[in-house]
CSV table of C-alpha atoms in Angstrom, one decimal:
chain,number,residue,atom,x,y,z
A,3,MET,CA,8.4,87.9,-26.4
A,4,GLU,CA,8.3,90.3,-24.1
A,5,PRO,CA,5.2,90.7,-21.9
A,6,ALA,CA,4.7,94.7,-23.0
A,7,THR,CA,4.6,93.2,-26.4
A,8,VAL,CA,2.1,90.5,-25.7
A,9,LEU,CA,0.0,92.9,-23.7
A,10,GLU,CA,-0.1,95.6,-26.5
A,11,ALA,CA,-1.0,92.8,-28.8
A,12,LEU,CA,-4.0,91.7,-26.6
A,13,ASN,CA,-5.1,95.5,-26.1
A,14,LYS,CA,-5.5,95.4,-30.0
A,15,TYR,CA,-6.9,92.4,-30.7
A,16,LEU,CA,-9.5,93.1,-27.8
A,17,ALA,CA,-10.3,96.3,-29.7
A,18,GLU,CA,-10.7,94.6,-33.0
A,19,VAL,CA,-13.0,92.3,-31.5
A,20,GLU,CA,-15.3,95.1,-29.9
A,21,ALA,CA,-15.4,96.9,-33.0
A,22,ILE,CA,-16.6,93.7,-34.8
A,23,LEU,CA,-19.2,93.3,-32.2
A,24,SER,CA,-20.6,97.0,-32.5
A,25,ARG,CA,-21.1,96.2,-36.5
A,26,PHE,CA,-23.4,93.7,-36.0
A,27,THR,CA,-26.9,94.3,-37.9
A,28,HIS,CA,-29.8,93.8,-35.8
A,29,THR,CA,-33.0,92.7,-38.1
A,30,ARG,CA,-36.4,91.0,-37.4
A,31,ASP,CA,-35.2,87.6,-37.9
A,32,ARG,CA,-31.7,87.7,-36.2
A,33,ILE,CA,-28.2,89.6,-35.3
A,34,ALA,CA,-25.6,89.5,-37.8
A,35,ILE,CA,-21.9,89.5,-38.5
A,36,SER,CA,-20.7,90.2,-42.0
A,37,GLN,CA,-19.0,88.3,-44.1
A,38,GLU,CA,-16.2,90.2,-43.8
A,39,ASP,CA,-16.2,90.6,-39.7
A,40,ASN,CA,-16.9,86.9,-39.4
A,41,TYR,CA,-13.3,85.9,-41.7
A,42,ARG,CA,-11.4,88.3,-39.5
A,43,PHE,CA,-13.0,87.5,-36.2
A,44,ARG,CA,-12.1,83.2,-37.2
A,45,ALA,CA,-8.5,84.5,-38.1
A,46,ILE,CA,-8.6,86.7,-34.6
A,47,VAL,CA,-8.8,83.6,-32.8
A,48,THR,CA,-6.6,81.4,-34.5
A,49,GLU,CA,-3.9,84.3,-33.8
A,50,LEU,CA,-5.1,84.4,-30.5
A,51,THR,CA,-4.4,80.8,-28.9
A,52,ASP,CA,-0.7,80.9,-31.2
A,53,LEU,CA,-0.4,83.6,-29.6
A,54,LEU,CA,-1.0,82.5,-26.2
A,55,ARG,CA,0.2,78.8,-26.6
A,56,ASP,CA,3.6,80.0,-28.1
A,57,HIS,CA,4.2,83.0,-25.3
A,58,VAL,CA,2.6,82.8,-22.3
A,59,PRO,CA,2.7,80.0,-19.7
A,60,GLY,CA,-0.1,78.1,-18.4
A,61,SER,CA,-2.5,79.5,-20.8
A,62,ALA,CA,-4.1,75.9,-21.8
A,63,ALA,CA,-7.4,77.1,-19.5
A,64,HIS,CA,-7.8,80.2,-21.3
A,65,ILE,CA,-7.0,79.2,-25.1
A,66,ARG,CA,-9.9,76.5,-24.3
A,67,MET,CA,-12.1,78.8,-23.1
A,68,ILE,CA,-11.7,81.2,-26.1
A,69,VAL,CA,-11.7,78.6,-28.6
A,70,ASN,CA,-14.9,76.4,-27.1
A,71,TYR,CA,-16.8,80.2,-27.5
A,72,TYR,CA,-15.8,80.1,-31.4
A,73,ASN,CA,-17.2,77.0,-31.7
A,74,GLU,CA,-20.4,77.4,-30.0
A,75,GLY,CA,-21.0,80.4,-31.9
A,76,VAL,CA,-20.8,79.1,-35.0
A,77,GLY,CA,-22.5,75.9,-35.0
A,78,ASN,CA,-25.7,77.3,-36.2
A,79,PHE,CA,-27.3,77.1,-39.8
A,80,TYR,CA,-25.3,80.1,-40.8
A,81,ASN,CA,-22.4,78.8,-40.0
A,82,SER,CA,-21.1,82.1,-39.1
A,83,SER,CA,-19.9,83.5,-35.6
A,84,SER,CA,-23.1,84.7,-33.2
A,85,TYR,CA,-23.3,87.6,-31.2
A,86,ALA,CA,-23.1,86.0,-27.9
A,87,SER,CA,-20.0,84.1,-28.5
A,88,VAL,CA,-17.9,87.3,-29.8
A,89,LYS,CA,-19.0,89.2,-26.8
A,90,GLU,CA,-18.1,86.1,-24.8
A,91,VAL,CA,-14.7,86.4,-26.3
A,92,ILE,CA,-14.2,90.2,-25.6
A,93,GLY,CA,-15.2,89.0,-21.9
A,94,ALA,CA,-12.2,86.5,-21.7
A,95,LEU,CA,-9.6,89.0,-22.9
A,96,PRO,CA,-9.3,91.0,-19.7
A,97,ALA,CA,-8.7,88.1,-17.7
A,98,VAL,CA,-5.9,87.1,-19.8
A,99,ILE,CA,-4.4,91.0,-19.6
A,100,THR,CA,-5.2,91.1,-15.8
A,101,ARG,CA,-3.3,87.5,-15.4
A,102,ILE,CA,-0.3,89.0,-17.2
A,103,GLU,CA,-0.6,92.4,-15.3
A,104,ARG,CA,-0.6,90.7,-12.1
A,105,ASN,CA,2.2,88.4,-12.8
A,106,PRO,CA,5.6,89.8,-13.7
A,107,GLY,CA,7.4,86.9,-13.4
A,108,LEU,CA,5.2,84.9,-15.5
A,109,PHE,CA,7.6,84.7,-18.4
A,110,ALA,CA,10.5,83.9,-16.4
A,111,GLN,CA,10.4,80.3,-17.6
A,112,SER,CA,9.6,81.1,-21.0
A,113,THR,CA,11.6,80.1,-23.8
A,114,GLY,CA,10.0,80.1,-26.5
A,115,PRO,CA,6.8,77.4,-27.8
A,116,ILE,CA,5.5,75.6,-24.9
A,117,ASP,CA,6.0,71.8,-25.1
A,118,ALA,CA,3.0,70.1,-24.5
A,119,SER,CA,2.6,68.2,-21.0
A,120,LEU,CA,3.3,65.0,-20.1
A,121,ASP,CA,-0.1,64.5,-19.8
A,122,GLN,CA,-0.8,65.7,-23.6
A,123,LYS,CA,2.3,63.2,-24.4
A,124,LYS,CA,0.6,60.4,-23.2
A,125,LEU,CA,-2.8,61.0,-24.5
A,126,LEU,CA,-1.0,61.5,-28.1
A,127,ASP,CA,0.8,58.0,-27.7
A,128,SER,CA,-2.6,56.1,-26.3
A,129,LEU,CA,-4.0,58.2,-29.5
A,130,GLY,CA,-1.5,56.5,-31.7
A,131,ARG,CA,-1.7,53.0,-30.2
A,132,ILE,CA,-5.5,53.2,-31.1
A,133,VAL,CA,-4.8,54.1,-34.9
A,134,LEU,CA,-2.3,51.4,-35.3
A,135,LYS,CA,-4.2,48.6,-33.4
A,136,PHE,CA,-7.7,49.8,-35.3
A,137,HIS,CA,-7.6,47.0,-37.7
A,138,ALA,CA,-6.8,44.2,-35.3
A,139,VAL,CA,-9.8,45.3,-33.4
A,140,ALA,CA,-12.0,45.2,-36.2
A,141,VAL,CA,-10.7,41.7,-37.1
A,142,GLN,CA,-11.4,40.3,-33.5
A,143,LEU,CA,-14.9,42.0,-33.6
A,144,ARG,CA,-15.9,39.7,-36.3
A,145,SER,CA,-14.9,36.3,-34.1
A,146,ARG,CA,-17.9,35.8,-31.7
A,147,HIS,CA,-19.7,32.8,-30.0
A,148,SER,CA,-22.3,31.5,-32.0
A,149,GLU,CA,-22.0,33.7,-34.7
A,150,ARG,CA,-23.3,36.4,-33.0
A,151,ALA,CA,-23.8,39.7,-34.5
A,152,THR,CA,-21.4,42.0,-34.8
A,153,LEU,CA,-19.7,45.5,-36.3
A,154,ASP,CA,-18.3,45.1,-40.0
A,155,ILE,CA,-16.5,47.7,-41.3
A,156,ASN,CA,-18.1,48.2,-44.2
A,157,ASP,CA,-18.2,52.2,-44.5
A,158,GLU,CA,-16.8,55.6,-43.0
A,159,TYR,CA,-19.7,55.3,-40.8
A,160,ASP,CA,-18.4,52.4,-39.0
A,161,VAL,CA,-15.0,53.5,-38.9
A,162,GLN,CA,-16.3,56.4,-36.9
A,163,ASP,CA,-18.3,54.5,-35.0
A,164,LEU,CA,-15.5,52.3,-33.7
A,165,MET,CA,-13.0,54.8,-33.9
A,166,HIS,CA,-15.3,56.7,-31.3
A,167,ALA,CA,-15.5,54.0,-29.1
A,168,LEU,CA,-12.0,53.3,-29.0
A,169,LEU,CA,-11.1,56.6,-28.2
A,170,ARG,CA,-13.4,56.6,-25.2
A,171,LEU,CA,-10.9,54.3,-23.6
A,172,TYR,CA,-8.7,57.4,-22.8
A,173,PHE,CA,-10.2,60.7,-24.0
A,174,ASP,CA,-12.9,61.8,-21.5
A,175,ASP,CA,-14.2,65.1,-24.1
A,176,ILE,CA,-15.0,63.7,-27.8
A,177,ARG,CA,-16.7,66.0,-29.8
A,178,PRO,CA,-17.8,64.4,-32.7
A,179,GLU,CA,-19.0,66.7,-36.1
A,180,GLU,CA,-17.2,69.5,-35.0
A,181,TRP,CA,-18.1,72.5,-37.6
A,182,VAL,CA,-14.8,73.3,-39.5
A,183,PRO,CA,-14.5,77.1,-41.3
A,184,SER,CA,-15.4,77.2,-44.9
A,185,TYR,CA,-12.9,76.6,-47.5
A,186,ALA,CA,-13.0,77.3,-51.1
A,187,GLY,CA,-16.7,78.2,-50.8
A,188,ALA,CA,-17.6,74.8,-48.7
A,189,SER,CA,-18.0,74.3,-45.5
A,190,SER,CA,-17.3,70.5,-43.8
A,191,ARG,CA,-17.4,69.0,-40.2
A,192,THR,CA,-14.6,66.9,-38.9
A,193,ASP,CA,-15.2,63.3,-37.4
A,194,PHE,CA,-13.9,64.4,-34.2
A,195,LEU,CA,-12.3,67.0,-32.2
A,196,LEU,CA,-9.9,66.1,-29.3
A,197,PRO,CA,-9.9,69.0,-27.5
A,198,GLN,CA,-7.2,67.8,-24.4
A,199,ILE,CA,-4.6,67.6,-27.2
A,200,ASP,CA,-5.9,70.4,-29.6
A,201,THR,CA,-6.1,67.4,-32.3
A,202,VAL,CA,-8.3,66.8,-35.0
A,203,ILE,CA,-9.2,62.9,-36.3
A,204,GLU,CA,-10.2,62.6,-39.7
A,205,THR,CA,-11.3,59.4,-40.9
A,206,LYS,CA,-11.8,57.2,-44.4
A,207,LYS,CA,-12.0,53.9,-46.1
A,208,THR,CA,-10.9,53.2,-49.3
A,209,ARG,CA,-13.5,51.8,-51.4
A,210,ALA,CA,-13.8,50.8,-55.1
A,211,GLY,CA,-13.3,54.3,-57.3
A,212,LEU,CA,-11.4,55.8,-54.4
A,213,ASN,CA,-7.9,55.5,-55.4
A,214,ALA,CA,-4.7,56.8,-54.1
A,215,LYS,CA,-4.8,60.0,-56.7
A,216,THR,CA,-8.2,60.9,-55.2
A,217,ILE,CA,-7.3,60.3,-51.3
A,218,GLY,CA,-4.4,62.2,-51.8
A,219,GLU,CA,-6.2,65.1,-53.2
A,220,GLN,CA,-8.7,64.7,-50.6
A,221,LEU,CA,-6.4,64.7,-47.9
A,222,ILE,CA,-5.1,68.0,-49.3
A,223,ILE,CA,-8.2,69.8,-49.2
A,224,ASP,CA,-8.6,68.5,-45.6
A,225,ILE,CA,-5.2,69.8,-44.5
A,226,ALA,CA,-6.5,73.1,-46.0
A,227,ARG,CA,-9.7,73.5,-44.1
A,228,TYR,CA,-8.1,72.1,-40.6
A,229,LYS,CA,-5.6,74.4,-40.1
A,230,ARG,CA,-7.9,77.2,-40.0
A,231,HIS,CA,-9.6,75.4,-37.1
A,232,PRO,CA,-8.7,77.6,-33.8
A,233,GLN,CA,-8.2,74.5,-31.5
A,234,CYS,CA,-6.5,72.4,-34.6
A,235,ARG,CA,-2.7,72.0,-33.5
A,236,ARG,CA,-2.5,68.7,-35.2
A,237,LEU,CA,-4.5,66.7,-37.4
A,238,VAL,CA,-4.8,63.1,-37.4
A,239,CYS,CA,-5.8,61.1,-40.8
A,240,PHE,CA,-6.7,57.8,-40.4
A,241,VAL,CA,-7.2,56.0,-43.9
A,242,TYR,CA,-9.0,52.6,-43.1
A,243,ASP,CA,-7.6,50.1,-46.4
A,244,PRO,CA,-8.6,46.6,-45.2
A,245,GLU,CA,-8.9,45.5,-49.1
A,246,GLY,CA,-5.1,46.8,-49.9
A,247,ARG,CA,-6.5,49.1,-52.4
A,248,VAL,CA,-3.8,51.8,-52.0
A,249,ALA,CA,-0.6,50.5,-53.9
A,250,ASN,CA,1.7,52.9,-52.3
A,251,PRO,CA,0.3,54.1,-48.7
A,252,SER,CA,3.8,54.8,-47.5
A,253,GLY,CA,4.4,57.3,-50.4
A,254,ILE,CA,1.4,59.2,-50.1
A,255,GLU,CA,2.1,59.4,-45.9
A,256,SER,CA,5.6,60.6,-46.4
A,257,ASP,CA,4.4,62.9,-48.8
A,258,LEU,CA,1.8,64.8,-46.5
A,259,ASN,CA,3.7,64.1,-43.4
A,260,SER,CA,7.1,65.9,-44.5
A,261,GLY,CA,5.3,69.1,-45.9
A,262,ASN,CA,5.1,72.4,-44.4
A,263,HIS,CA,1.4,72.9,-43.6
A,264,GLY,CA,1.3,75.1,-40.2
A,265,ILE,CA,-0.3,72.6,-38.4
A,266,ASP,CA,1.1,69.1,-37.1
A,267,VAL,CA,-0.4,66.3,-40.0
A,268,ARG,CA,0.1,62.5,-39.3
A,269,VAL,CA,-1.3,60.5,-42.3
A,270,PHE,CA,-2.1,56.9,-41.5
A,271,ILE,CA,-3.0,54.5,-44.2
A,272,LEU,CA,-3.7,50.9,-42.2
A,273,PRO,CA,-3.4,48.2,-42.8
A,274,LYS,CA,-0.5,47.8,-44.6
A,275,ALA,CA,-0.2,45.1,-47.4
A,276,SER,CA,2.4,42.3,-46.3
A,277,GLY,CA,5.0,40.8,-48.7
């Protein structure tokens, strides 16, 4: 995309966001955004991050800034963008526009979507090792001297706690329970957002009554939700199945990992039954 085209798109987004800010309603109790504008602002943030990521080299800092403003703005009782967050995004856009105008050679090396940096690739590899070694760590924790108390993985909260601890080995910025935009009339929270690699981690644990069909349906809904999150380029779904309740985990993984979801989806159902 040519610089002039990018600038034209950015200026249109700026004008649209300014118009949204002007339509906030002021009451005695709160300053509110309309539902229609709330949906549109969320879409604008997503489109902006895609535009910068795909066509403007060196935009990681601006992307993170814009997405952080959005995330902070929706972390409220109403799950809607705040006046301050919209205003902050308006403040960030001119900086992006000025950067492009002042650097005519910025696009000289741009040949399409920007690949993950070496540091990001290392972090992604580390995340993969955490997922693959999770069960081995959980088993090791059961074996302590003098039968001292340990962490038994009994439910999803235990999975989240251990996952959080393991993520600390490689990630400095881990955001638990990040707000997810509403989907099908409901809103939810993610388990973890890793802004350094634009990745959301969703964890589950199998149990009686949670069969393969139900897990597959839940994951499909999760994917539909998370693809609307402005900073989710990648969704890692980790289903911990120590009792081997899922009969064909590889089939579910293959079906979901190969789908065209609009974001990179990686589903892991572990450990796999041997033999």
